[in-house]
Amino acid sequence: MNKKTIRVAYIGLLSAFAIIISYIEMLLPIDLGIPGVKPGLANFVIVIALYEFGIKDAFLINFIRIFVVGMMFGNLFSIIFSIAGAIISLGIMALIKSIKGISIIGVSIAGGVAHNIGQLIIAAFVVNTYSIAYYVPVLIVAGIITGGLVGIPSSALRSIMHKMLSEN
Amino acid sequence: MEAVFIKKRDFILIFMLLIAAAVSYGIWYFGDAGERECVVVSVDKEQYAKYSLLEDGTYTIDIDGEYNIVKISSGYVSVTDASCPDKICVHEKAINKGGQSIICLPNKMVVTIVKNTDNDEIDGVVK
């Protein structure tokens, strides 16, 4: 098989995986105590994709996920809002990833925080208010928790994947 | 490849983020928080109405067919009902401190507790 076919297959597989995770997250009544804050479990797939296939494919997978989930359960507003958050989050994750000595957990946490702060900044533009500064500390802490929740299994899965690949 | 688990620099990153959270909390706490008596409702970046935090009442914010219902009760402000699809504003906890706000993004509506800076007539609807 050529490389292009493998890449397309992986993007399809991981996109489907991310969509399913997003859907399961919707079904589970996960309440983090803050309205509007979700664990963002699909970021699990995005972080793995970022490490294994690079930023371009990770963005593509996330875009497909947001578009499909948005079309099925959301609206245009939620799609635009999610894409903006995804761009900011992925950009920051790629930046943090380039720093030596930071593991996938740190990258995931940075992504979680960047996603929250990014969406807050966009919200500030939409409603034109500074008063949402009050949410910043809450969203940073929420980002650390959700980023950590996603980062730990990502780290574990990656080491299992590499072990399996080296055994073959 | 060794089992990747959390590294020292991850903790440094978390620590730095926590400091940023503490600093931003401090900015809010020493800036906007404290005794405030005015509730400002704005819709699509324009001030819609201004109410007194000291007077109880329920107000319907009418936004071109969409609506949010703002309730002021013993110094607390909450959104009790809304026409937006996600209802995030309705699920927000009631606010009672300066600088706090409840936002409904789909309706572009913001309820904020502020200091009564100018001599505007409270309870006057500015629209």
Coordinates of C-alpha atoms in Angstrom, one line a residue, chain A residues 33-36 75 77 81 96 99-107 109-110 113 119 122-138 140-141 144 152 155-156 158-159 162, chain B residues 1-10 13-14 17-18 20-22 24-25 28 32 42 44-46 85-86 88-89 91-93 95 98-106 108-112:
Chain A
G33 CA -20.0 21.9 38.0
I34 CA -19.4 24.7 35.6
P35 CA -22.1 25.4 32.9
G36 CA -20.7 25.0 29.4
N75 CA -26.0 24.4 14.8
F77 CA -23.1 28.8 15.7
F81 CA -17.3 28.4 17.9
I96 CA 4.2 23.3 23.6
I99 CA 9.5 22.3 23.9
K100 CA 11.8 19.6 25.1
G101 CA 10.9 17.7 28.3
I102 CA 7.2 18.2 28.2
S103 CA 5.2 15.0 27.8
I104 CA 1.9 14.4 26.1
I105 CA 0.2 15.1 29.4
G106 CA 1.6 18.7 29.5
V107 CA 0.7 19.2 25.8
I109 CA -3.2 20.3 29.5
A110 CA -1.9 23.3 27.5
V113 CA -6.5 25.6 28.8
Q119 CA -13.3 30.4 23.3
I122 CA -14.1 34.9 21.1
A123 CA -17.1 35.1 23.4
A124 CA -15.8 38.5 24.6
F125 CA -15.7 39.7 21.0
V126 CA -19.2 38.4 20.3
V127 CA -20.8 40.1 23.3
N128 CA -18.3 43.0 23.6
T129 CA -17.7 42.8 27.3
Y130 CA -14.6 42.7 29.6
S131 CA -16.6 41.3 32.5
I132 CA -15.9 37.7 31.5
A133 CA -12.4 38.2 32.9
Y134 CA -14.1 36.7 36.0
Y135 CA -14.2 33.3 34.2
V136 CA -10.5 33.2 33.5
P137 CA -9.3 31.5 36.7
V138 CA -12.2 29.0 36.6
I140 CA -7.7 27.7 33.6
V141 CA -8.3 25.3 36.4
I144 CA -5.9 21.7 33.7
I152 CA -3.0 10.5 31.0
S155 CA 0.2 8.8 27.3
A156 CA -0.7 5.2 28.2
R158 CA 0.9 5.8 23.0
S159 CA 3.3 3.6 25.0
H162 CA 4.7 1.7 20.4
Chain B
M1 CA 10.4 4.0 23.9
E2 CA 9.9 4.1 27.7
A3 CA 6.5 4.4 29.2
V4 CA 5.8 8.1 29.0
F5 CA 4.4 9.5 32.1
I6 CA 4.2 12.9 33.6
K7 CA 7.5 14.7 33.6
K8 CA 9.1 17.5 35.7
R9 CA 8.4 20.1 33.1
D10 CA 4.7 19.2 32.9
L13 CA 3.7 24.1 33.2
I14 CA 0.8 23.2 35.5
L17 CA -0.9 28.0 34.7
L18 CA -2.1 27.9 38.4
A20 CA -1.9 32.7 36.0
A21 CA -5.2 31.5 37.4
A22 CA -4.3 33.1 40.8
S24 CA -6.4 36.7 37.2
Y25 CA -8.5 35.9 40.2
W28 CA -10.9 40.4 39.5
D32 CA -14.4 44.5 40.1
S42 CA -26.9 44.3 27.3
D44 CA -25.7 42.6 20.9
K45 CA -23.1 45.0 22.5
E46 CA -25.7 47.7 23.3
P85 CA -30.8 26.1 22.3
D86 CA -28.1 25.3 24.8
I88 CA -26.1 27.4 29.4
C89 CA -27.2 30.8 30.8
H91 CA -27.8 26.6 34.3
E92 CA -25.3 29.3 35.4
K93 CA -25.3 29.8 39.2
I95 CA -24.4 35.9 40.7
G98 CA -19.3 42.9 41.0
G99 CA -17.7 41.9 37.7
Q100 CA -19.7 38.7 37.6
S101 CA -21.8 38.1 34.6
I102 CA -24.2 35.6 33.0
I103 CA -23.8 35.4 29.3
C104 CA -26.1 33.9 26.7
L105 CA -24.0 33.7 23.5
P106 CA -26.7 32.6 21.1
K108 CA -25.8 37.8 22.5
M109 CA -27.1 38.8 25.9
V110 CA -25.0 39.7 28.9
V111 CA -26.1 40.4 32.5
T112 CA -23.4 42.0 34.6

